[in-house]
Amino acid sequence: MDALLNSLERVERRHQEINDQLIDPSTFNDRKLFASLGKEQASLQKILVPYTRLKEVLEHLSQAREALELDDAELAEMAQMEVDELEAEEAELREKLEVLLIPKDPADDKNAIVEIRGAAGGDEGNIFAGDLFRMYTRYAEQNGYKIEILESSESEAGGYSLISFIIKGSEDPYGHMKFESGAHRVQRVPKTETQGRVHTSTATVLVLPEIEEDDYELNPDDLTIETHRATGAGGQHVNKTDSAVRITHKPTGISVNCQDGRSQHDNRATAMQLIRSRVYEEMERRKQEEEGAIRKAKLGTGDRSEKIRTYNYPQNRVSDHRIGLTITQLDRIMDGKLNDVIEALIEFDQKEKLAQS
């Protein structure tokens, strides 16, 4: 038996083990374990469906090859046609299954924390940040995710100088959003432009996995927690009490500031959620760097300064520069129909990993 089929048999056995665990009353009473096993089962099911078909194809292939040996020219000709078709399907299924067997990023099934900032272009950059937020909100709604705003700072001209939010769901929120990190460039005629000239502006996106306290515990001695009065819009109470919270992680210098919550308690909880995810990501990056395990992927680093995509309004075109993908349906993309782009990025990344394995 070849290595691929050996791996698939192990997946099948693990799937059965999970089924047995899920019907065990002790598992049912452990909500966290039950949810974890349910997610793993759903992930394995995506492999087992094409594997079941592969087993059928291999069985039919064996029968068709036996028919080739018969002393019947007409039957042999039909069998050869069937062999050709089945061999092509086998190759296709094997390629698909090799990709599906690539070890998943353990953070893929986490909720995604997304932060968008208006960057180059002043007001127009902030307005575009608002457009990106609406795009991701619609994408989330269309794919069964929920959005919860963590922090926002509205711009006077419209949009946001900063908005951060969390995308929650069961279908790999971070796994689907992680390649959105980077600089997004827009080319269009601003509403304030009287000469009809096209301007180029940017907004930056940062995507982090939401890290639970159970997954990564911060040392309280490493944190500086300060309270202060919120600035900007937000109601009269904002300027009368020290409700805003700033947390700094001293070893890395990472700092977050939250002031949009209804109370200091809310802001502190949100700030802890953000700082934990940011510190975790930074520590993981350093660990990979030390181990020499950073993959020089064509998808890039996700750095804010790295231009990953251009939205060209006059030509109704979106171009993702990392994978050379161009779609001339900008209006659909901005309406949240991002699936084609996101699936193409995931597929590209999987093939890169496969080539390097």
mmCIF file of C-alpha atoms in Angstrom:
data_model
loop_
_atom_site.group_PDB
_atom_site.id
_atom_site.type_symbol
_atom_site.label_atom_id
_atom_site.label_comp_id
_atom_site.label_asym_id
_atom_site.label_seq_id
_atom_site.Cartn_x
_atom_site.Cartn_y
_atom_site.Cartn_z
ATOM 1 C CA MET A 1 0.000 0.000 0.000
ATOM 2 C CA ASP A 2 1.332 3.476 -0.841
ATOM 3 C CA ALA A 3 2.055 6.232 1.685
ATOM 4 C CA LEU A 4 -1.016 8.293 0.761
ATOM 5 C CA LEU A 5 -3.418 5.412 1.372
ATOM 6 C CA ASN A 6 -1.651 4.616 4.663
ATOM 7 C CA SER A 7 -2.203 8.197 5.809
ATOM 8 C CA LEU A 8 -5.850 8.083 4.748
ATOM 9 C CA GLU A 9 -6.415 4.863 6.680
ATOM 10 C CA ARG A 10 -5.077 6.593 9.800
ATOM 11 C CA VAL A 11 -7.533 9.443 9.227
ATOM 12 C CA GLU A 12 -10.369 6.929 8.910
ATOM 13 C CA ARG A 13 -9.358 5.236 12.185
ATOM 14 C CA ARG A 14 -9.126 8.580 13.979
ATOM 15 C CA HIS A 15 -12.583 9.528 12.685
ATOM 16 C CA GLN A 16 -13.996 6.320 14.153
ATOM 17 C CA GLU A 17 -12.223 6.992 17.482
ATOM 18 C CA ILE A 18 -13.846 10.433 17.618
ATOM 19 C CA ASN A 19 -17.277 8.944 16.848
ATOM 20 C CA ASP A 20 -16.824 6.540 19.763
ATOM 21 C CA GLN A 21 -15.745 9.373 22.071
ATOM 22 C CA LEU A 22 -18.654 11.606 21.080
ATOM 23 C CA ILE A 23 -21.250 9.004 22.119
ATOM 24 C CA ASP A 24 -19.510 8.511 25.473
ATOM 25 C CA PRO A 25 -21.551 10.292 28.223
ATOM 26 C CA SER A 26 -18.372 11.552 29.928
ATOM 27 C CA THR A 27 -17.397 13.397 26.719
ATOM 28 C CA PHE A 28 -20.856 14.897 26.380
ATOM 29 C CA ASN A 29 -20.535 16.342 29.897
ATOM 30 C CA ASP A 30 -17.229 18.020 29.028
ATOM 31 C CA ARG A 31 -18.416 20.867 26.795
ATOM 32 C CA LYS A 32 -14.928 22.030 25.784
ATOM 33 C CA LEU A 33 -13.801 18.510 24.810
ATOM 34 C CA PHE A 34 -17.088 17.850 23.008
ATOM 35 C CA ALA A 35 -16.713 21.057 20.953
ATOM 36 C CA SER A 36 -13.058 20.291 20.179
ATOM 37 C CA LEU A 37 -13.860 16.751 19.005
ATOM 38 C CA GLY A 38 -16.762 18.043 16.935
ATOM 39 C CA LYS A 39 -14.461 20.477 15.114
ATOM 40 C CA GLU A 40 -11.869 17.757 14.509
ATOM 41 C CA GLN A 41 -14.558 15.406 13.211
ATOM 42 C CA ALA A 42 -15.842 18.016 10.744
ATOM 43 C CA SER A 43 -12.269 18.630 9.555
ATOM 44 C CA LEU A 44 -11.628 14.897 8.999
ATOM 45 C CA GLN A 45 -14.948 14.535 7.188
ATOM 46 C CA LYS A 46 -13.646 16.868 4.469
ATOM 47 C CA ILE A 47 -10.891 14.291 3.842
ATOM 48 C CA LEU A 48 -13.072 11.194 4.112
ATOM 49 C CA VAL A 49 -15.542 12.225 1.392
ATOM 50 C CA PRO A 50 -12.927 12.256 -1.430
ATOM 51 C CA TYR A 51 -11.172 9.251 0.172
ATOM 52 C CA THR A 52 -14.391 7.203 -0.079
ATOM 53 C CA ARG A 53 -14.614 8.129 -3.749
ATOM 54 C CA LEU A 54 -10.932 7.212 -4.257
ATOM 55 C CA LYS A 55 -11.575 3.730 -2.845
ATOM 56 C CA GLU A 56 -14.489 3.306 -5.279
ATOM 57 C CA VAL A 57 -12.323 4.462 -8.194
ATOM 58 C CA LEU A 58 -9.515 2.050 -7.277
ATOM 59 C CA GLU A 59 -11.962 -0.855 -7.066
ATOM 60 C CA HIS A 60 -13.494 -0.028 -10.444
ATOM 61 C CA LEU A 61 -9.999 0.391 -11.910
ATOM 62 C CA SER A 62 -9.029 -3.084 -10.751
ATOM 63 C CA GLN A 63 -12.126 -4.556 -12.426
ATOM 64 C CA ALA A 64 -11.547 -2.595 -15.638
ATOM 65 C CA ARG A 65 -7.926 -3.752 -15.843
ATOM 66 C CA GLU A 66 -9.033 -7.350 -15.435
ATOM 67 C CA ALA A 67 -11.423 -6.841 -18.361
ATOM 68 C CA LEU A 68 -8.458 -5.733 -20.488
ATOM 69 C CA GLU A 69 -7.049 -9.258 -20.194
ATOM 70 C CA LEU A 70 -10.160 -10.890 -21.661
ATOM 71 C CA ASP A 71 -10.024 -12.273 -25.207
ATOM 72 C CA ASP A 72 -12.677 -9.888 -26.478
ATOM 73 C CA ALA A 73 -11.553 -6.918 -28.568
ATOM 74 C CA GLU A 74 -14.775 -4.919 -28.190
ATOM 75 C CA LEU A 75 -14.886 -5.446 -24.427
ATOM 76 C CA ALA A 76 -11.186 -4.592 -24.129
ATOM 77 C CA GLU A 77 -11.731 -1.340 -26.031
ATOM 78 C CA MET A 78 -14.535 -0.313 -23.652
ATOM 79 C CA ALA A 79 -12.428 -1.332 -20.657
ATOM 80 C CA GLN A 80 -9.508 0.788 -21.920
ATOM 81 C CA MET A 81 -11.782 3.848 -22.156
ATOM 82 C CA GLU A 82 -12.944 3.222 -18.598
ATOM 83 C CA VAL A 83 -9.357 2.780 -17.373
ATOM 84 C CA ASP A 84 -8.341 6.088 -18.956
ATOM 85 C CA GLU A 85 -11.242 7.936 -17.308
ATOM 86 C CA LEU A 86 -10.689 6.316 -13.914
ATOM 87 C CA GLU A 87 -6.929 6.911 -13.947
ATOM 88 C CA ALA A 88 -7.539 10.608 -14.633
ATOM 89 C CA GLU A 89 -10.030 10.777 -11.746
ATOM 90 C CA GLU A 90 -7.622 8.874 -9.473
ATOM 91 C CA ALA A 91 -4.829 11.381 -10.200
ATOM 92 C CA GLU A 92 -7.190 14.282 -9.491
ATOM 93 C CA LEU A 93 -8.385 12.752 -6.211
ATOM 94 C CA ARG A 94 -4.843 11.959 -5.086
ATOM 95 C CA GLU A 95 -3.751 15.542 -5.715
ATOM 96 C CA LYS A 96 -6.747 16.886 -3.783
ATOM 97 C CA LEU A 97 -6.158 14.497 -0.872
ATOM 98 C CA GLU A 98 -2.441 15.327 -0.669
ATOM 99 C CA VAL A 99 -3.410 18.963 -0.177
ATOM 100 C CA LEU A 100 -6.103 18.090 2.397
ATOM 101 C CA LEU A 101 -3.577 16.036 4.391
ATOM 102 C CA ILE A 102 -1.218 18.997 4.831
ATOM 103 C CA PRO A 103 -1.156 19.701 8.594
ATOM 104 C CA LYS A 104 -3.461 22.594 9.403
ATOM 105 C CA ASP A 105 -2.280 25.738 11.104
ATOM 106 C CA PRO A 106 -3.528 25.065 14.674
ATOM 107 C CA ALA A 107 -4.788 28.661 14.817
ATOM 108 C CA ASP A 108 -7.042 28.313 11.744
ATOM 109 C CA ASP A 109 -10.134 27.389 13.739
ATOM 110 C CA LYS A 110 -9.697 30.343 16.123
ATOM 111 C CA ASN A 111 -11.862 33.431 15.899
ATOM 112 C CA ALA A 112 -10.182 36.218 13.904
ATOM 113 C CA ILE A 113 -9.341 39.613 15.377
ATOM 114 C CA VAL A 114 -9.205 42.162 12.552
ATOM 115 C CA GLU A 115 -7.848 45.693 12.804
ATOM 116 C CA ILE A 116 -8.217 48.193 9.956
ATOM 117 C CA ARG A 117 -6.490 51.591 9.897
ATOM 118 C CA GLY A 118 -6.740 54.418 7.417
ATOM 119 C CA ALA A 119 -3.202 54.980 6.125
ATOM 120 C CA ALA A 120 -1.866 56.990 3.159
ATOM 121 C CA GLY A 121 -4.299 59.447 1.608
ATOM 122 C CA GLY A 122 -5.698 61.219 4.653
ATOM 123 C CA ASP A 123 -9.504 61.338 4.661
ATOM 124 C CA GLU A 124 -9.736 59.076 1.638
ATOM 125 C CA GLY A 125 -7.632 56.411 3.409
ATOM 126 C CA ASN A 126 -10.033 56.532 6.371
ATOM 127 C CA ILE A 127 -13.083 56.351 4.100
ATOM 128 C CA PHE A 128 -11.576 53.318 2.386
ATOM 129 C CA ALA A 129 -10.966 51.724 5.814
ATOM 130 C CA GLY A 130 -14.719 52.049 6.344
ATOM 131 C CA ASP A 131 -15.374 50.443 2.942
ATOM 132 C CA LEU A 132 -13.150 47.492 3.860
ATOM 133 C CA PHE A 133 -14.972 47.104 7.182
ATOM 134 C CA ARG A 134 -18.320 46.954 5.351
ATOM 135 C CA MET A 135 -16.846 44.449 2.874
ATOM 136 C CA TYR A 136 -15.690 42.135 5.669
ATOM 137 C CA THR A 137 -18.990 42.577 7.538
ATOM 138 C CA ARG A 138 -20.947 41.457 4.474
ATOM 139 C CA TYR A 139 -18.532 38.590 3.843
ATOM 140 C CA ALA A 140 -19.044 37.443 7.431
ATOM 141 C CA GLU A 141 -22.844 37.642 7.145
ATOM 142 C CA GLN A 142 -22.857 35.679 3.874
ATOM 143 C CA ASN A 143 -20.703 32.909 5.379
ATOM 144 C CA GLY A 144 -22.450 32.464 8.708
ATOM 145 C CA TYR A 145 -19.921 34.338 10.848
ATOM 146 C CA LYS A 146 -20.751 36.881 13.544
ATOM 147 C CA ILE A 147 -18.963 40.200 14.040
ATOM 148 C CA GLU A 148 -18.355 42.014 17.306
ATOM 149 C CA ILE A 149 -16.731 45.470 17.292
ATOM 150 C CA LEU A 150 -13.892 45.809 19.800
ATOM 151 C CA GLU A 151 -12.658 49.364 19.223
ATOM 152 C CA SER A 152 -13.392 52.133 16.733
ATOM 153 C CA SER A 153 -12.320 55.675 16.015
ATOM 154 C CA GLU A 154 -14.514 57.343 13.406
ATOM 155 C CA SER A 155 -13.125 59.879 10.979
ATOM 156 C CA GLU A 156 -14.853 63.257 10.550
ATOM 157 C CA ALA A 157 -14.934 62.817 6.772
ATOM 158 C CA GLY A 158 -16.371 59.302 7.081
ATOM 159 C CA GLY A 159 -14.929 55.848 7.620
ATOM 160 C CA TYR A 160 -12.436 55.100 10.381
ATOM 161 C CA SER A 161 -8.921 56.025 11.348
ATOM 162 C CA LEU A 162 -9.087 52.735 13.293
ATOM 163 C CA ILE A 163 -11.625 49.962 13.719
ATOM 164 C CA SER A 164 -10.986 46.569 15.264
ATOM 165 C CA PHE A 165 -13.473 43.724 15.472
ATOM 166 C CA ILE A 166 -13.674 39.996 16.003
ATOM 167 C CA ILE A 167 -15.092 37.509 13.493
ATOM 168 C CA LYS A 168 -16.592 34.475 15.233
ATOM 169 C CA GLY A 169 -17.749 31.157 13.820
ATOM 170 C CA SER A 170 -17.155 27.425 13.553
ATOM 171 C CA GLU A 171 -15.721 27.308 10.023
ATOM 172 C CA ASP A 172 -12.089 28.408 10.515
ATOM 173 C CA PRO A 173 -12.593 32.198 10.860
ATOM 174 C CA TYR A 174 -8.862 32.897 11.209
ATOM 175 C CA GLY A 175 -8.009 30.337 8.524
ATOM 176 C CA HIS A 176 -10.194 32.235 6.052
ATOM 177 C CA MET A 177 -9.147 35.747 7.091
ATOM 178 C CA LYS A 178 -5.421 35.453 7.831
ATOM 179 C CA PHE A 179 -4.239 36.324 4.312
ATOM 180 C CA GLU A 180 -6.021 39.707 4.478
ATOM 181 C CA SER A 181 -3.144 41.167 6.540
ATOM 182 C CA GLY A 182 -1.221 43.862 4.701
ATOM 183 C CA ALA A 183 -1.750 47.154 2.860
ATOM 184 C CA HIS A 184 -4.854 47.466 0.681
ATOM 185 C CA ARG A 185 -4.607 50.133 -2.011
ATOM 186 C CA VAL A 186 -7.568 51.936 -3.582
ATOM 187 C CA GLN A 187 -7.537 53.894 -6.839
ATOM 188 C CA ARG A 188 -10.601 56.089 -7.424
ATOM 189 C CA VAL A 189 -11.884 59.652 -7.744
ATOM 190 C CA PRO A 190 -12.604 60.963 -4.231
ATOM 191 C CA LYS A 191 -15.934 62.738 -3.656
ATOM 192 C CA THR A 192 -13.984 65.883 -2.770
ATOM 193 C CA GLU A 193 -12.027 65.833 -6.070
ATOM 194 C CA THR A 194 -13.407 68.541 -8.373
ATOM 195 C CA GLN A 195 -11.118 67.857 -11.357
ATOM 196 C CA GLY A 196 -12.108 64.196 -11.678
ATOM 197 C CA ARG A 197 -8.576 62.948 -11.022
ATOM 198 C CA VAL A 198 -7.951 59.426 -9.738
ATOM 199 C CA HIS A 199 -6.222 59.332 -6.335
ATOM 200 C CA THR A 200 -4.383 56.432 -4.727
ATOM 201 C CA SER A 201 -4.914 55.817 -1.008
ATOM 202 C CA THR A 202 -4.304 52.915 1.348
ATOM 203 C CA ALA A 203 -5.721 51.271 4.432
ATOM 204 C CA THR A 204 -3.869 48.621 6.405
ATOM 205 C CA VAL A 205 -5.330 45.394 7.754
ATOM 206 C CA LEU A 206 -3.962 43.249 10.577
ATOM 207 C CA VAL A 207 -5.502 39.826 11.296
ATOM 208 C CA LEU A 208 -4.710 37.877 14.480
ATOM 209 C CA PRO A 209 -6.095 34.639 15.898
ATOM 210 C CA GLU A 210 -8.077 35.145 19.105
ATOM 211 C CA ILE A 211 -6.037 33.441 21.802
ATOM 212 C CA GLU A 212 -7.922 32.243 24.869
ATOM 213 C CA GLU A 213 -6.451 32.541 28.368
ATOM 214 C CA ASP A 214 -6.304 28.726 28.561
ATOM 215 C CA ASP A 215 -4.140 28.644 25.411
ATOM 216 C CA TYR A 216 -1.657 31.345 26.387
ATOM 217 C CA GLU A 217 -1.242 32.904 29.811
ATOM 218 C CA LEU A 218 0.440 36.274 30.177
ATOM 219 C CA ASN A 219 2.666 36.933 33.187
ATOM 220 C CA PRO A 220 0.951 39.769 35.134
ATOM 221 C CA ASP A 221 4.401 41.125 36.083
ATOM 222 C CA ASP A 222 5.078 41.734 32.382
ATOM 223 C CA LEU A 223 2.071 44.046 32.017
ATOM 224 C CA THR A 224 1.641 47.739 32.749
ATOM 225 C CA ILE A 225 -2.053 48.615 33.051
ATOM 226 C CA GLU A 226 -3.061 52.280 33.010
ATOM 227 C CA THR A 227 -6.440 53.998 33.033
ATOM 228 C CA HIS A 228 -7.147 57.395 31.499
ATOM 229 C CA ARG A 229 -9.969 59.496 30.187
ATOM 230 C CA ALA A 230 -11.194 58.611 26.744
ATOM 231 C CA THR A 231 -10.653 61.061 23.928
ATOM 232 C CA GLY A 232 -12.916 61.991 21.032
ATOM 233 C CA ALA A 233 -16.588 61.210 20.596
ATOM 234 C CA GLY A 234 -18.273 58.743 22.881
ATOM 235 C CA GLY A 235 -20.760 60.462 25.160
ATOM 236 C CA GLN A 236 -20.452 62.859 28.087
ATOM 237 C CA HIS A 237 -19.469 60.198 30.636
ATOM 238 C CA VAL A 238 -16.374 59.387 28.597
ATOM 239 C CA ASN A 239 -14.594 62.598 29.527
ATOM 240 C CA LYS A 240 -15.572 62.550 33.198
ATOM 241 C CA THR A 241 -14.221 59.152 34.257
ATOM 242 C CA ASP A 242 -10.983 57.242 33.690
ATOM 243 C CA SER A 243 -12.778 54.534 31.710
ATOM 244 C CA ALA A 244 -10.180 54.016 28.979
ATOM 245 C CA VAL A 245 -7.567 51.305 29.522
ATOM 246 C CA ARG A 246 -4.061 51.027 28.086
ATOM 247 C CA ILE A 247 -2.072 47.816 28.554
ATOM 248 C CA THR A 248 1.597 47.500 27.645
ATOM 249 C CA HIS A 249 3.529 44.241 27.488
ATOM 250 C CA LYS A 250 6.950 45.326 28.754
ATOM 251 C CA PRO A 251 9.138 42.555 27.218
ATOM 252 C CA THR A 252 7.895 43.224 23.656
ATOM 253 C CA GLY A 253 6.764 46.852 23.948
ATOM 254 C CA ILE A 254 3.377 45.905 22.437
ATOM 255 C CA SER A 255 0.652 48.267 23.634
ATOM 256 C CA VAL A 256 -3.126 48.399 23.179
ATOM 257 C CA ASN A 257 -5.610 51.087 24.137
ATOM 258 C CA CYS A 258 -9.360 50.511 24.535
ATOM 259 C CA GLN A 259 -11.972 53.161 25.270
ATOM 260 C CA ASP A 260 -15.172 52.183 23.454
ATOM 261 C CA GLY A 261 -16.589 49.881 26.139
ATOM 262 C CA ARG A 262 -19.423 50.924 28.439
ATOM 263 C CA SER A 263 -17.153 50.723 31.466
ATOM 264 C CA GLN A 264 -13.546 50.448 32.550
ATOM 265 C CA HIS A 265 -14.209 46.746 33.190
ATOM 266 C CA ASP A 266 -15.325 46.229 29.553
ATOM 267 C CA ASN A 267 -12.338 48.120 28.201
ATOM 268 C CA ARG A 268 -9.942 46.163 30.390
ATOM 269 C CA ALA A 269 -11.395 42.823 29.190
ATOM 270 C CA THR A 270 -11.119 43.889 25.528
ATOM 271 C CA ALA A 271 -7.572 45.200 26.016
ATOM 272 C CA MET A 272 -6.516 41.907 27.635
ATOM 273 C CA GLN A 273 -8.049 39.983 24.724
ATOM 274 C CA LEU A 274 -6.118 42.079 22.206
ATOM 275 C CA ILE A 275 -2.783 42.135 24.036
ATOM 276 C CA ARG A 276 -2.862 38.353 24.550
ATOM 277 C CA SER A 277 -3.371 37.719 20.833
ATOM 278 C CA ARG A 278 -0.716 40.227 19.775
ATOM 279 C CA VAL A 279 1.905 38.974 22.221
ATOM 280 C CA TYR A 280 1.155 35.358 21.281
ATOM 281 C CA GLU A 281 1.652 36.140 17.589
ATOM 282 C CA GLU A 282 4.912 37.993 18.279
ATOM 283 C CA MET A 283 6.249 35.151 20.443
ATOM 284 C CA GLU A 284 5.345 32.594 17.781
ATOM 285 C CA ARG A 285 7.132 34.710 15.151
ATOM 286 C CA ARG A 286 10.274 34.896 17.295
ATOM 287 C CA LYS A 287 10.174 31.171 18.000
ATOM 288 C CA GLN A 288 9.913 30.330 14.305
ATOM 289 C CA GLU A 289 12.714 32.746 13.517
ATOM 290 C CA GLU A 290 14.984 31.110 16.105
ATOM 291 C CA GLU A 291 14.204 27.653 14.745
ATOM 292 C CA GLY A 292 14.823 28.870 11.199
ATOM 293 C CA ALA A 293 11.340 27.724 10.340
ATOM 294 C CA ILE A 294 10.000 30.865 8.717
ATOM 295 C CA ARG A 295 8.690 29.907 5.305
ATOM 296 C CA LYS A 296 9.634 32.292 2.528
ATOM 297 C CA ALA A 297 6.174 32.108 1.027
ATOM 298 C CA LYS A 298 5.151 34.069 -2.023
ATOM 299 C CA LEU A 299 2.048 35.072 -0.076
ATOM 300 C CA GLY A 300 4.262 37.425 1.883
ATOM 301 C CA THR A 301 4.672 38.270 5.524
ATOM 302 C CA GLY A 302 1.382 40.028 6.237
ATOM 303 C CA ASP A 303 3.335 43.120 7.233
ATOM 304 C CA ARG A 304 1.248 46.310 7.227
ATOM 305 C CA SER A 305 3.598 48.024 4.774
ATOM 306 C CA GLU A 306 3.328 45.229 2.220
ATOM 307 C CA LYS A 307 0.879 46.100 -0.576
ATOM 308 C CA ILE A 308 -1.157 42.950 -1.125
ATOM 309 C CA ARG A 309 -4.150 44.102 -3.158
ATOM 310 C CA THR A 310 -5.349 46.971 -5.351
ATOM 311 C CA TYR A 311 -8.997 48.019 -5.751
ATOM 312 C CA ASN A 312 -9.307 50.000 -8.991
ATOM 313 C CA TYR A 313 -12.733 51.665 -9.191
ATOM 314 C CA PRO A 314 -12.519 53.238 -12.693
ATOM 315 C CA GLN A 315 -11.777 49.783 -14.159
ATOM 316 C CA ASN A 316 -14.029 47.846 -11.729
ATOM 317 C CA ARG A 317 -11.002 45.642 -11.013
ATOM 318 C CA VAL A 318 -9.447 43.955 -7.983
ATOM 319 C CA SER A 319 -5.895 42.584 -8.222
ATOM 320 C CA ASP A 320 -4.185 40.441 -5.590
ATOM 321 C CA HIS A 321 -0.493 40.963 -6.251
ATOM 322 C CA ARG A 322 0.708 37.917 -4.285
ATOM 323 C CA ILE A 323 -0.897 35.319 -6.519
ATOM 324 C CA GLY A 324 -1.442 37.315 -9.721
ATOM 325 C CA LEU A 325 -5.239 37.112 -9.400
ATOM 326 C CA THR A 326 -7.348 39.760 -11.145
ATOM 327 C CA ILE A 327 -11.144 39.920 -10.934
ATOM 328 C CA THR A 328 -13.118 42.493 -12.918
ATOM 329 C CA GLN A 329 -16.042 42.531 -10.507
ATOM 330 C CA LEU A 330 -14.988 45.083 -7.916
ATOM 331 C CA ASP A 331 -18.624 45.881 -7.079
ATOM 332 C CA ARG A 332 -19.274 42.239 -6.079
ATOM 333 C CA ILE A 333 -16.066 42.078 -4.035
ATOM 334 C CA MET A 334 -16.959 45.243 -2.089
ATOM 335 C CA ASP A 335 -20.374 43.688 -1.452
ATOM 336 C CA GLY A 336 -18.630 40.932 0.507
ATOM 337 C CA LYS A 337 -18.439 38.280 -2.216
ATOM 338 C CA LEU A 338 -14.830 37.499 -1.351
ATOM 339 C CA ASN A 339 -15.005 33.705 -1.514
ATOM 340 C CA ASP A 340 -13.227 33.388 -4.874
ATOM 341 C CA VAL A 341 -10.318 35.530 -3.644
ATOM 342 C CA ILE A 342 -10.016 33.857 -0.246
ATOM 343 C CA GLU A 343 -10.296 30.314 -1.648
ATOM 344 C CA ALA A 344 -7.623 31.118 -4.256
ATOM 345 C CA LEU A 345 -5.272 32.368 -1.520
ATOM 346 C CA ILE A 346 -5.869 29.271 0.626
ATOM 347 C CA GLU A 347 -5.301 26.960 -2.355
ATOM 348 C CA PHE A 348 -2.093 28.781 -3.314
ATOM 349 C CA ASP A 349 -0.782 28.504 0.248
ATOM 350 C CA GLN A 350 -1.620 24.790 0.398
ATOM 351 C CA LYS A 351 0.224 24.107 -2.845
ATOM 352 C CA GLU A 352 3.239 26.063 -1.584
ATOM 353 C CA LYS A 353 3.299 23.947 1.584
ATOM 354 C CA LEU A 354 2.942 20.760 -0.445
ATOM 355 C CA ALA A 355 5.840 21.735 -2.699
ATOM 356 C CA GLN A 356 8.032 22.360 0.351
ATOM 357 C CA SER A 357 7.046 19.219 2.254
#
